[in-house]
């Protein structure tokens, strides 16, 4: 049986009561398979002897000692046992806070093995956190004399209980557990059997064994993730219909009307897209590019290709605000060239909606722009050829599929502005080909970013005043919409009033997610047209809003925002010819790590660099903007640290499927069995995001 088929519940092991079983469940351990994959956080070296006298301030004590006396300190319910122990090097005290019952377990004269971090306090060597066992404990059940795994435990589980359960599980089942990779694919990546992997993880002799085991486990995880993704990709894009290809006339007409040239990267991406469109399989491509790098325009040009070929295109944005903005841009850029377009969002209702839907079905609309309303029921295209999805990180894989199903295997183009490190992109979008736009349109000046401690924001406001006086506009962003009794933070509504007082001559606007769509649109319009000088907001302006005259972005309580969000916010300025500024105002009690994060913003203007730094600081499961990676529940594989391995796994998975899409060859039968019986990552890939 495969490890994941080991569905016996931990509660069925002996010695595990309902309380412990529940504690396991709260760690996500519902079966013995889960339990045996519960990875230690680290290992304590309980092989090397460290006597009491050597343990202070350095490595933990690991010694055999004798209990020599009991002592008590404190009074009443706080009365606490202190156990004095002695080894050949000296003596020390064990403070038994909350564990007075140790009086019985550690009688005077007892010989114990003891492990703990000791320190020198109040004139004695002492420890409050320690593990011990009788010195004559047989080695099979001993948690000394070896490398001892320390597990993630939660509040209600003791390390001993976890270790015991795992050892029992291993003892009972390890001989029945099958390997999950055929040897031909394992080679040097998995030098050890599943059995050895589990032993290396839970009862290693050396740290090298641990490394080997983890590497093998991570490799298998990467491999099955990539294999599952690739198989889904294969299922989604099988063969495609015959189609006429565009000659590029429509796109050229649009390009000729532009006052600028495409950047080199835009041209490259457009070429890649055109090749995809001519290919024998539907396109599935991700365009990654920093905010303002010109993705949207590139996607519009891609749409022109499909439209010229006689098909329809759909363009889905994450918010109504953005959908509207895209529609306005498309009207400006594409309509003069003859493209017929419409906007469909949740707030387009009844008659208007009916009319759009019927024109769509009869093919009188070439490009439909909208929100997720695009894949609501009743939306029928005559012939959907291309589905474009903007700001993919807000949508799950599922939505992409849902939109694709509005057509017969349409081409899909996904754009993401939150820069996702390449390694993560491969995890999340593993079945997409990736294009990157790195170069910015010429003439863009990087935004200058300053940090300011709260209390010094006066200087920031002075700067803002200067900018607005010269005709520019500004954003002031706050973490909350309204005052909160729970959090001592500035809020947009309150600061809107405060800033009105502070700048009586300026025109202020307020926008946040609680306004209804119409209000939001009207505020944004006034800001775009310059009728508002300072827009006070929450992070609703984070994505995609395009007002080139805005040069000043003030974010207060910047420590409350993720780096990805801050980078998105920064993308709202620096969109025109003027030098722009971002001010990050942070709480005075900000930790060193918090400051380090903000300094990343100051020192990096490239979104990819910001994202890589973010990943280093936070780890892959925690990326704002790419939470989709978190849902994958990778236990051993770390795409951030180990991108190269993931790449190898992806290449192998793709190659295997290329040669044998149904995994029917004899050498692939084990792969087929693992997939059929354990369905790796299936749920996550369908429900993700
Ligand atoms: P993104 O979608 O990547 O955020 P957009 O496509 O919205 O970027 O482009 C941002 C702004 O830059 C828009 O005003 C757009 O018209 C302009 N732009 C796009 N490509 C170029 C280019 N090659 N040269 C100059 N300006 C460009
Ligand atoms: Mg955009």
XYZ file of C-alpha atoms and ligand atoms in Angstrom:
717
model
C 0.000 0.000 0.000
C 1.055 3.587 -0.578
C 1.643 5.823 2.391
C -1.377 7.988 1.611
C -3.558 4.910 1.542
C -2.783 4.340 5.195
C -6.066 5.822 6.319
C -6.211 4.199 9.755
C -6.904 6.899 12.309
C -4.247 7.745 14.883
C -6.833 7.014 17.583
C -6.661 3.356 16.692
C -3.060 3.086 17.825
C -2.777 1.898 21.356
C -2.122 4.547 23.947
C -3.813 7.283 21.930
C -7.001 8.469 23.546
C -9.655 10.711 22.074
C -7.984 13.857 23.462
C -4.688 13.079 21.780
C -6.461 12.077 18.593
C -8.215 15.426 18.622
C -4.946 17.239 19.172
C -3.533 15.399 16.166
C -6.568 16.338 14.114
C -6.018 19.985 14.939
C -2.574 19.638 13.359
C -4.187 18.244 10.241
C -3.206 14.674 11.126
C -6.258 12.561 10.455
C -4.682 9.317 9.368
C -1.546 7.303 9.973
C -0.422 8.371 6.521
C -0.593 11.987 7.687
C 1.123 11.063 10.907
C 4.059 9.387 9.213
C 4.458 12.423 6.969
C 4.443 14.794 9.936
C 7.860 16.318 9.476
C 10.083 17.248 12.415
C 10.994 20.904 12.689
C 14.497 20.011 13.762
C 16.502 17.360 15.599
C 18.098 17.474 19.006
C 21.453 15.822 19.327
C 21.077 13.543 22.319
C 24.036 11.398 21.399
C 26.826 13.741 22.335
C 27.298 13.950 26.112
C 27.268 17.477 27.532
C 27.727 17.562 31.324
C 25.919 20.024 33.605
C 28.929 22.284 34.003
C 29.303 22.719 30.226
C 25.702 23.385 29.434
C 25.311 26.959 30.599
C 24.621 29.380 27.799
C 25.871 26.993 25.161
C 24.570 23.762 23.775
C 21.937 21.940 25.822
C 22.969 19.596 28.598
C 22.811 15.895 27.758
C 24.020 13.802 30.654
C 23.302 11.099 33.212
C 22.599 12.529 36.661
C 21.401 11.482 40.101
C 18.550 13.146 41.964
C 20.035 14.393 45.228
C 17.334 16.508 46.885
C 13.871 18.082 46.646
C 13.243 21.681 47.503
C 10.220 24.001 47.297
C 9.798 27.651 46.520
C 6.778 29.980 46.320
C 3.635 29.699 48.393
C 0.127 28.264 48.232
C -0.981 27.370 44.736
C 2.226 28.811 43.339
C 4.319 26.409 45.414
C 6.783 24.859 43.003
C 9.002 21.837 43.186
C 12.696 22.194 42.631
C 14.675 18.995 42.027
C 18.412 19.050 42.587
C 20.492 16.787 40.405
C 24.197 16.054 40.179
C 26.577 14.541 37.648
C 30.340 14.121 37.785
C 30.836 17.743 36.711
C 28.565 19.532 39.182
C 25.023 20.083 40.317
C 21.975 21.930 39.045
C 18.300 22.528 39.774
C 15.228 21.547 37.787
C 12.350 24.000 38.302
C 9.149 22.050 37.883
C 6.635 24.821 37.170
C 3.181 23.284 36.954
C 4.703 19.847 37.243
C 4.875 19.227 40.965
C 3.845 15.641 40.251
C 7.474 15.092 39.246
C 8.100 14.666 42.974
C 7.095 11.025 42.494
C 8.756 10.528 39.131
C 12.074 11.947 40.302
C 12.613 10.461 43.754
C 15.850 11.171 45.551
C 18.466 8.639 44.477
C 16.991 8.090 41.004
C 19.424 7.851 38.093
C 18.151 9.748 35.073
C 19.156 10.772 31.583
C 18.467 14.459 31.273
C 18.345 16.841 28.339
C 17.641 20.560 28.563
C 18.831 24.100 28.108
C 20.333 25.245 31.407
C 21.220 28.753 32.444
C 22.954 30.423 35.335
C 20.412 32.390 37.373
C 20.111 33.481 41.004
C 23.484 31.903 41.764
C 22.617 28.435 40.511
C 22.577 26.395 37.332
C 18.961 25.705 36.509
C 16.490 24.668 33.857
C 12.717 24.991 33.604
C 12.291 23.107 30.356
C 13.868 19.679 30.207
C 13.207 16.108 29.217
C 14.311 13.095 31.200
C 13.909 9.349 31.490
C 15.179 6.618 33.772
C 18.791 5.944 32.861
C 18.195 2.228 32.354
C 15.383 2.726 29.771
C 15.938 0.137 27.032
C 17.237 1.677 23.831
C 14.186 0.685 21.765
C 11.862 2.965 23.706
C 14.448 5.534 24.755
C 14.316 9.060 23.423
C 17.969 9.527 24.333
C 21.215 8.366 22.774
C 20.161 9.420 19.299
C 19.073 12.332 17.156
C 15.670 13.129 18.555
C 13.115 14.672 16.214
C 11.214 17.686 17.487
C 7.822 17.973 15.837
C 5.420 20.825 15.287
C 3.121 20.121 18.200
C 0.526 22.776 18.951
C -0.341 23.560 22.543
C -1.865 20.336 23.752
C 0.527 17.697 22.497
C 3.710 16.548 24.145
C 6.722 15.643 22.001
C 6.802 12.272 23.728
C 3.247 11.484 22.619
C 3.985 12.327 19.001
C 7.191 10.320 18.977
C 5.482 7.361 20.547
C 2.630 7.398 18.047
C 4.999 7.684 15.106
C 7.198 4.883 16.345
C 4.210 2.657 16.801
C 2.883 3.522 13.371
C 6.260 2.780 11.829
C 6.673 -0.481 13.686
C 3.270 -1.685 12.577
C 3.156 -0.607 8.962
C 6.574 0.185 7.588
C 7.005 -3.180 5.915
C 3.760 -2.792 3.986
C 4.540 0.622 2.540
C 5.357 0.640 -1.160
C 7.715 2.892 -3.062
C 5.997 5.512 -5.170
C 8.438 6.075 -7.993
C 9.666 3.553 -10.530
C 13.444 3.179 -10.161
C 14.038 4.498 -13.687
C 12.685 7.881 -12.634
C 14.162 7.828 -9.172
C 17.834 7.538 -10.058
C 19.932 9.955 -8.083
C 16.957 12.023 -6.968
C 15.599 9.287 -4.737
C 18.495 7.181 -3.644
C 16.443 5.544 -0.909
C 13.274 3.508 -0.591
C 10.102 4.865 1.005
C 10.985 2.843 4.068
C 14.387 4.485 4.294
C 12.803 7.887 3.740
C 10.535 7.430 6.734
C 13.300 6.064 8.909
C 15.569 8.913 7.909
C 12.855 11.392 8.758
C 11.788 10.012 12.117
C 14.681 7.966 13.463
C 17.872 9.042 11.753
C 21.325 7.998 12.890
C 22.939 11.054 11.350
C 21.870 14.402 9.944
C 23.033 13.201 6.538
C 20.331 10.572 6.666
C 17.816 13.284 7.400
C 18.959 15.347 4.440
C 18.801 12.391 2.118
C 15.328 11.442 3.273
C 14.001 14.974 2.962
C 15.485 15.394 -0.450
C 13.783 12.240 -1.621
C 10.457 13.225 -0.077
C 10.658 16.686 -1.596
C 11.514 15.265 -4.982
C 8.499 12.979 -4.955
C 6.289 15.847 -3.930
C 7.599 18.098 -6.684
C 7.328 15.296 -9.168
C 3.735 14.345 -8.409
C 2.713 17.992 -8.224
C 4.167 18.663 -11.636
C 2.809 15.430 -13.038
C -0.684 16.274 -11.781
C -0.489 19.786 -13.141
C 0.769 18.583 -16.478
C -1.964 15.972 -16.684
C -4.607 18.582 -15.988
C -3.104 20.765 -18.637
C -3.261 17.881 -21.047
C -6.886 17.216 -20.192
C -7.756 20.882 -20.616
C -6.087 21.331 -23.917
C -6.457 18.344 -26.109
C -6.662 18.965 -29.794
C -8.146 21.970 -31.382
C -10.457 22.866 -34.123
C -9.445 24.148 -37.508
C -9.254 27.883 -37.600
C -8.312 30.671 -39.853
C -5.338 32.653 -38.703
C -5.122 36.397 -38.625
C -2.722 38.289 -40.818
C -2.122 40.901 -38.171
C -3.922 43.658 -40.050
C -6.207 44.650 -37.182
C -3.384 44.709 -34.660
C -1.293 46.779 -37.027
C -4.101 49.288 -37.419
C -4.258 49.667 -33.621
C -0.497 49.970 -33.339
C -0.365 52.658 -35.960
C -2.788 54.774 -33.969
C -0.555 54.693 -30.890
C 1.786 57.572 -30.152
C 4.495 55.135 -29.100
C 6.250 51.920 -30.116
C 5.908 48.615 -28.347
C 8.790 47.801 -26.043
C 11.128 44.995 -26.967
C 9.515 42.631 -24.461
C 6.021 43.498 -25.615
C 7.048 42.609 -29.144
C 8.572 39.339 -28.003
C 5.476 38.370 -26.065
C 3.237 39.258 -28.958
C 5.334 37.078 -31.211
C 5.067 34.192 -28.731
C 1.319 34.643 -28.603
C 1.038 34.641 -32.377
C 3.002 31.398 -32.538
C 0.693 29.876 -29.937
C -2.336 30.957 -31.898
C -1.026 29.230 -34.979
C -0.081 26.097 -33.046
C -1.989 22.858 -32.969
C -2.984 23.186 -29.326
C -4.943 25.933 -27.637
C -2.707 28.557 -26.096
C -2.347 28.575 -22.324
C 0.022 31.395 -21.528
C 0.812 33.532 -18.530
C 2.149 37.040 -19.050
C 4.062 38.217 -16.052
C 5.033 41.814 -15.960
C 5.473 44.510 -13.441
C 2.701 47.031 -12.986
C 2.655 49.438 -15.877
C 4.853 47.306 -18.105
C 2.189 47.223 -20.792
C 0.565 43.819 -20.360
C -2.948 45.055 -20.951
C -2.044 46.616 -24.249
C -0.309 43.420 -25.305
C -3.405 41.434 -24.417
C -5.577 43.818 -26.423
C -3.366 43.198 -29.417
C -3.680 39.459 -28.878
C -7.448 39.917 -28.844
C -7.161 41.655 -32.209
C -5.652 38.498 -33.649
C -8.558 36.326 -32.550
C -11.095 38.898 -33.632
C -9.521 39.197 -37.042
C -9.726 35.415 -37.320
C -13.469 35.743 -36.887
C -13.676 34.741 -33.240
C -14.651 36.534 -30.054
C -12.487 37.477 -27.108
C -13.365 37.787 -23.427
C -11.386 39.917 -21.005
C -11.968 39.271 -17.317
C -10.804 41.684 -14.605
C -10.940 41.091 -10.854
C -13.009 44.144 -9.928
C -15.712 46.215 -11.489
C -13.507 49.273 -11.245
C -10.818 47.650 -13.313
C -13.213 46.131 -15.788
C -14.575 49.595 -16.415
C -11.129 51.053 -16.811
C -10.156 48.349 -19.278
C -13.374 48.921 -21.209
C -12.653 52.635 -21.411
C -9.131 51.959 -22.660
C -10.372 49.422 -25.157
C -12.956 51.886 -26.418
C -10.193 54.422 -26.958
C -7.691 52.038 -28.536
C -9.705 49.382 -30.317
C -13.043 50.863 -31.302
C -11.531 53.256 -33.848
C -10.033 50.191 -35.543
C -13.484 48.670 -35.809
C -13.630 46.361 -32.787
C -17.129 46.056 -31.326
C -16.991 45.774 -27.564
C -19.209 45.670 -24.515
C -18.848 45.752 -20.753
C -20.577 43.136 -18.625
C -20.415 43.290 -14.847
C -22.679 42.383 -11.988
C -24.241 45.807 -12.040
C -25.285 45.563 -15.679
C -28.834 44.296 -15.211
C -32.074 43.405 -16.950
C -32.610 45.074 -20.339
C -29.018 46.167 -20.812
C -27.783 42.734 -19.898
C -30.274 40.972 -22.134
C -29.219 43.096 -25.025
C -25.525 42.413 -24.520
C -26.155 38.701 -24.183
C -28.129 38.501 -27.384
C -25.573 40.535 -29.333
C -22.875 38.309 -27.921
C -24.637 35.170 -29.026
C -25.270 36.481 -32.492
C -21.648 37.515 -32.833
C -22.189 41.270 -32.914
C -19.752 41.746 -30.054
C -16.088 41.028 -30.712
C -14.668 41.724 -27.291
C -16.551 41.330 -24.027
C -14.901 42.913 -21.021
C -16.117 42.293 -17.506
C -15.774 40.752 -14.102
C -16.488 37.174 -13.071
C -19.994 37.945 -14.379
C -18.516 36.799 -17.674
C -18.843 33.190 -16.733
C -22.231 33.462 -15.115
C -25.038 31.451 -16.564
C -26.705 32.750 -19.658
C -23.503 34.181 -21.079
C -23.127 32.461 -24.433
C -20.581 33.367 -27.047
C -21.108 32.651 -30.690
C -17.495 31.607 -30.888
C -15.158 32.333 -28.001
C -11.634 32.122 -29.308
C -9.599 33.818 -26.621
C -10.131 34.204 -22.882
C -7.960 36.854 -21.250
C -7.762 36.963 -17.488
C -6.202 39.936 -15.777
C -4.595 39.816 -12.329
C -4.768 36.076 -12.143
C -3.762 35.868 -8.517
C -7.274 36.884 -7.568
C -8.808 34.030 -9.446
C -8.470 30.348 -8.888
C -7.515 27.788 -11.410
C -11.162 26.825 -11.440
C -12.366 30.166 -12.728
C -9.935 29.935 -15.541
C -11.418 26.622 -16.450
C -14.947 27.984 -16.094
C -14.252 30.800 -18.508
C -12.567 28.436 -20.941
C -15.673 26.322 -20.956
C -17.610 29.182 -22.496
C -15.932 28.188 -25.707
C -14.560 25.104 -27.357
C -11.036 24.958 -26.065
C -10.400 28.669 -26.446
C -6.933 30.091 -26.155
C -6.282 31.492 -22.709
C -4.032 34.332 -21.769
C -3.513 35.071 -18.116
C -1.872 38.244 -16.881
C -0.433 38.801 -13.491
C 0.848 42.079 -12.175
C 1.796 40.853 -8.754
C 5.186 39.574 -9.660
C 5.430 35.961 -8.762
C 8.893 34.504 -8.504
C 9.468 32.113 -11.336
C 9.664 29.138 -9.041
C 6.305 29.869 -7.463
C 4.753 30.643 -10.801
C 5.622 27.163 -11.860
C 3.881 25.675 -8.871
C 0.746 27.658 -9.227
C 0.548 27.960 -12.968
C 2.444 24.809 -13.800
C 0.470 24.082 -16.920
C 0.946 27.523 -18.424
C 3.718 28.723 -20.637
C 5.208 31.836 -19.160
C 6.113 35.090 -20.920
C 7.805 37.846 -19.038
C 7.725 41.574 -19.738
C 10.672 43.026 -17.919
C 11.340 46.244 -19.734
C 9.261 49.266 -18.914
C 7.945 51.717 -21.506
C 10.658 54.289 -22.127
C 10.798 57.445 -20.056
C 9.482 55.867 -16.865
C 11.390 57.088 -13.830
C 11.608 54.645 -10.928
C 9.517 55.774 -7.976
C 11.642 57.107 -5.134
C 10.641 55.433 -1.893
C 11.138 56.968 1.560
C 10.485 55.544 5.000
C 9.175 57.752 7.797
C 8.451 56.902 11.386
C 4.992 57.830 12.647
C 5.241 61.183 14.367
C 7.399 62.469 11.544
C 4.658 62.418 8.938
C 4.570 66.220 8.959
C 7.514 66.236 6.555
C 5.671 63.800 4.337
C 2.605 66.038 4.286
C 4.783 69.010 3.398
C 6.098 67.110 0.414
C 2.616 66.113 -0.606
C 1.540 69.743 -0.406
C 4.410 70.779 -2.660
C 3.481 68.157 -5.253
C -0.190 69.096 -5.295
C 0.719 72.793 -5.522
C 2.601 72.067 -8.739
C -0.472 70.419 -10.178
C 0.172 66.786 -9.356
C -2.141 64.423 -7.487
C -1.648 62.092 -4.546
C -2.957 58.983 -2.850
C -3.097 58.529 0.929
C -3.714 54.923 1.882
C -4.813 53.489 5.253
C -5.238 49.963 6.527
C -8.794 50.437 7.805
C -11.951 51.916 6.341
C -13.390 53.194 9.603
C -12.224 53.638 13.155
C -11.922 50.373 15.039
C -12.133 49.883 18.762
C -9.998 46.777 18.467
C -7.085 48.243 16.590
C -5.237 51.428 17.217
C -4.772 52.298 13.579
C -5.517 55.280 11.413
C -8.516 54.785 9.173
C -9.480 56.192 5.786
C -12.699 57.892 6.920
C -11.059 59.574 9.885
C -8.027 60.661 7.898
C -10.244 61.985 5.122
C -11.673 64.430 7.664
C -8.283 65.135 9.250
C -6.578 65.774 5.931
C -9.419 68.050 4.807
C -8.642 70.198 7.839
C -4.927 69.937 7.215
C -5.243 70.937 3.533
C -8.243 73.262 3.330
C -7.297 74.455 -0.155
C -7.135 71.019 -1.730
C -9.948 68.886 -3.073
C -10.100 65.507 -1.370
C -11.880 62.312 -2.308
C -12.547 59.134 -0.361
C -12.782 55.626 -1.761
C -13.033 52.219 -0.154
C -14.712 48.899 -0.700
C -17.870 49.745 1.248
C -18.937 52.372 -1.242
C -21.262 50.998 -3.867
C -19.945 50.527 -7.385
C -21.513 53.681 -8.760
C -19.921 55.843 -6.087
C -16.554 54.179 -6.575
C -16.698 54.752 -10.294
C -17.663 58.380 -9.881
C -14.885 59.053 -7.363
C -12.331 57.379 -9.621
C -13.564 59.399 -12.588
C -13.132 62.644 -10.668
C -9.653 61.609 -9.652
C -8.725 60.619 -13.214
C -9.987 63.887 -14.601
C -8.098 65.888 -11.982
C -11.105 67.162 -10.031
C -9.725 65.508 -6.918
C -6.211 66.371 -5.691
C -5.785 63.854 -2.928
C -7.501 60.502 -2.941
C -7.837 59.015 0.536
C -8.363 55.290 0.345
C -7.792 51.768 1.520
C -5.951 49.262 -0.604
C -8.821 49.235 -3.139
C -6.576 51.338 -5.349
C -4.027 48.591 -5.134
C -4.618 47.009 -8.487
C -4.434 48.465 -11.941
C -5.738 51.995 -11.428
C -4.076 54.257 -13.970
C -3.783 58.005 -13.336
C -0.494 59.253 -14.813
C -0.724 62.665 -13.138
C -0.575 61.111 -9.654
C 2.986 61.316 -8.321
C 2.684 60.875 -4.603
C 1.687 57.762 -2.692
C 1.546 57.955 1.086
C 0.887 54.706 2.930
C 0.389 55.019 6.657
C 0.835 51.968 8.892
C 2.835 50.590 6.014
C 3.876 47.710 8.268
C 0.309 46.456 8.018
C 0.569 45.790 4.305
C 2.267 42.892 2.599
C 5.195 43.699 0.352
C 3.262 42.552 -2.683
C 0.446 44.958 -1.797
C 2.910 47.788 -1.218
C 4.486 47.141 -4.564
C 1.070 47.180 -6.218
C 0.305 50.456 -4.473
C 3.576 51.896 -5.633
C 2.563 50.965 -9.162
C -0.232 53.551 -8.943
C 2.346 56.333 -9.224
C 5.232 56.750 -11.618
C 2.916 56.103 -14.540
C 3.574 59.342 -16.346
C 6.446 61.636 -17.226
C 6.899 63.062 -13.691
C 9.230 61.877 -10.967
C 7.066 60.109 -8.383
C 7.430 59.354 -4.695
C 6.204 56.797 -2.227
C 6.226 57.429 1.510
C 5.916 54.517 3.870
C 4.928 55.724 7.316
C 5.437 53.046 9.948
C 4.523 52.538 13.600
C 7.230 53.682 16.037
C 7.457 50.279 17.727
C 8.182 48.409 14.522
C 10.383 45.328 14.940
C 13.719 44.889 13.188
C 12.188 42.347 10.842
C 9.373 44.764 10.068
C 11.874 47.451 9.189
C 13.826 45.015 7.091
C 10.684 44.348 5.052
C 10.072 48.024 4.446
C 13.691 48.538 3.490
C 13.163 45.971 0.750
C 10.695 48.453 -0.742
C 13.152 51.276 -0.428
C 15.990 49.369 -2.038
C 14.165 47.583 -4.846
C 12.037 49.090 -7.549
C 11.756 45.926 -9.603
C 8.709 43.948 -8.548
C 10.416 40.633 -9.148
C 13.179 41.560 -6.756
C 10.612 42.641 -4.161
C 8.812 39.349 -4.536
C 12.004 37.316 -4.231
C 12.955 39.180 -1.061
C 9.447 38.750 0.281
C 9.685 35.049 -0.350
C 12.993 34.875 1.492
C 11.594 36.669 4.520
C 8.229 34.987 4.695
C 8.555 31.584 3.088
C 6.433 30.396 0.210
C 3.255 29.477 2.052
C 2.726 33.030 3.142
C 2.995 35.128 0.061
C 0.409 37.832 -0.184
C -0.931 37.867 -3.663
C 0.125 34.331 -4.307
C -1.809 32.594 -1.612
C -2.618 30.024 -4.217
C 0.698 28.411 -3.518
C -0.307 27.989 0.094
C -3.265 25.794 -0.669
C -1.017 23.175 -2.158
C 0.065 21.957 1.254
C 3.574 21.081 0.273
C 5.204 19.321 3.186
C 8.766 18.893 2.030
C 9.097 20.643 -1.260
C 9.997 24.305 -1.047
C 9.648 26.027 -4.400
C 11.404 29.119 -3.108
C 14.523 27.353 -1.942
C 14.535 24.642 -4.510
C 13.404 26.009 -7.829
C 15.964 23.992 -9.735
C 14.640 20.732 -8.392
C 11.128 21.750 -9.291
C 12.267 22.555 -12.789
C 13.811 19.095 -13.139
C 10.620 17.532 -11.818
C 8.560 19.518 -14.289
C 10.736 18.560 -17.212
C 10.609 14.914 -16.255
C 6.828 14.997 -15.795
C 6.311 16.673 -19.148
C 8.627 14.277 -20.908
C 6.911 11.240 -19.450
C 3.510 12.510 -20.541
C 4.743 13.453 -23.950
C 5.909 9.896 -24.571
C 2.979 8.270 -22.838
C 0.035 10.610 -22.181
C -2.164 7.910 -20.684
C 0.648 6.421 -18.572
C -0.094 3.085 -20.179
C 3.424 1.834 -20.749
C 4.574 -0.842 -18.321
C 7.341 1.327 -16.874
C 4.712 3.928 -15.979
C 2.248 1.594 -14.358
C 3.426 2.535 -10.879
C 2.813 6.201 -11.666
C -0.671 5.357 -12.873
C -1.354 3.423 -9.712
C -0.179 6.222 -7.443
C -2.355 8.696 -9.320
C -5.415 6.474 -9.378
C -5.156 5.363 -5.799
C -3.943 8.458 -3.978
C -4.945 11.306 -6.333
C -2.073 13.613 -5.441
C -2.992 17.321 -5.274
C -6.241 16.662 -7.067
C -8.495 18.532 -4.693
C -6.156 21.463 -4.434
C -5.830 21.835 -8.173
C -9.563 21.826 -8.682
C -10.602 23.975 -5.758
C -7.562 26.157 -5.403
C -7.601 29.882 -5.020
P -0.057 46.837 -17.225
O -1.331 46.182 -17.678
O 1.139 45.972 -17.412
O -0.143 47.390 -15.840
P -0.748 48.758 -19.224
O -0.858 47.938 -20.450
O -1.985 49.164 -18.523
O 0.226 48.058 -18.182
O 0.153 50.023 -19.569
C 0.360 51.053 -18.634
C 0.423 52.367 -19.359
O 1.539 52.402 -20.235
C -0.803 52.603 -20.209
O -1.128 53.966 -20.100
C -0.329 52.235 -21.600
O -1.023 52.924 -22.605
C 1.132 52.654 -21.574
N 1.985 51.863 -22.448
C 1.879 50.546 -22.741
N 2.849 50.163 -23.578
C 3.612 51.245 -23.812
C 4.778 51.499 -24.629
N 5.358 50.530 -25.335
N 5.283 52.748 -24.639
C 4.702 53.733 -23.924
N 3.615 53.565 -23.156
C 3.059 52.342 -23.089
Mg -2.843 46.188 -15.488
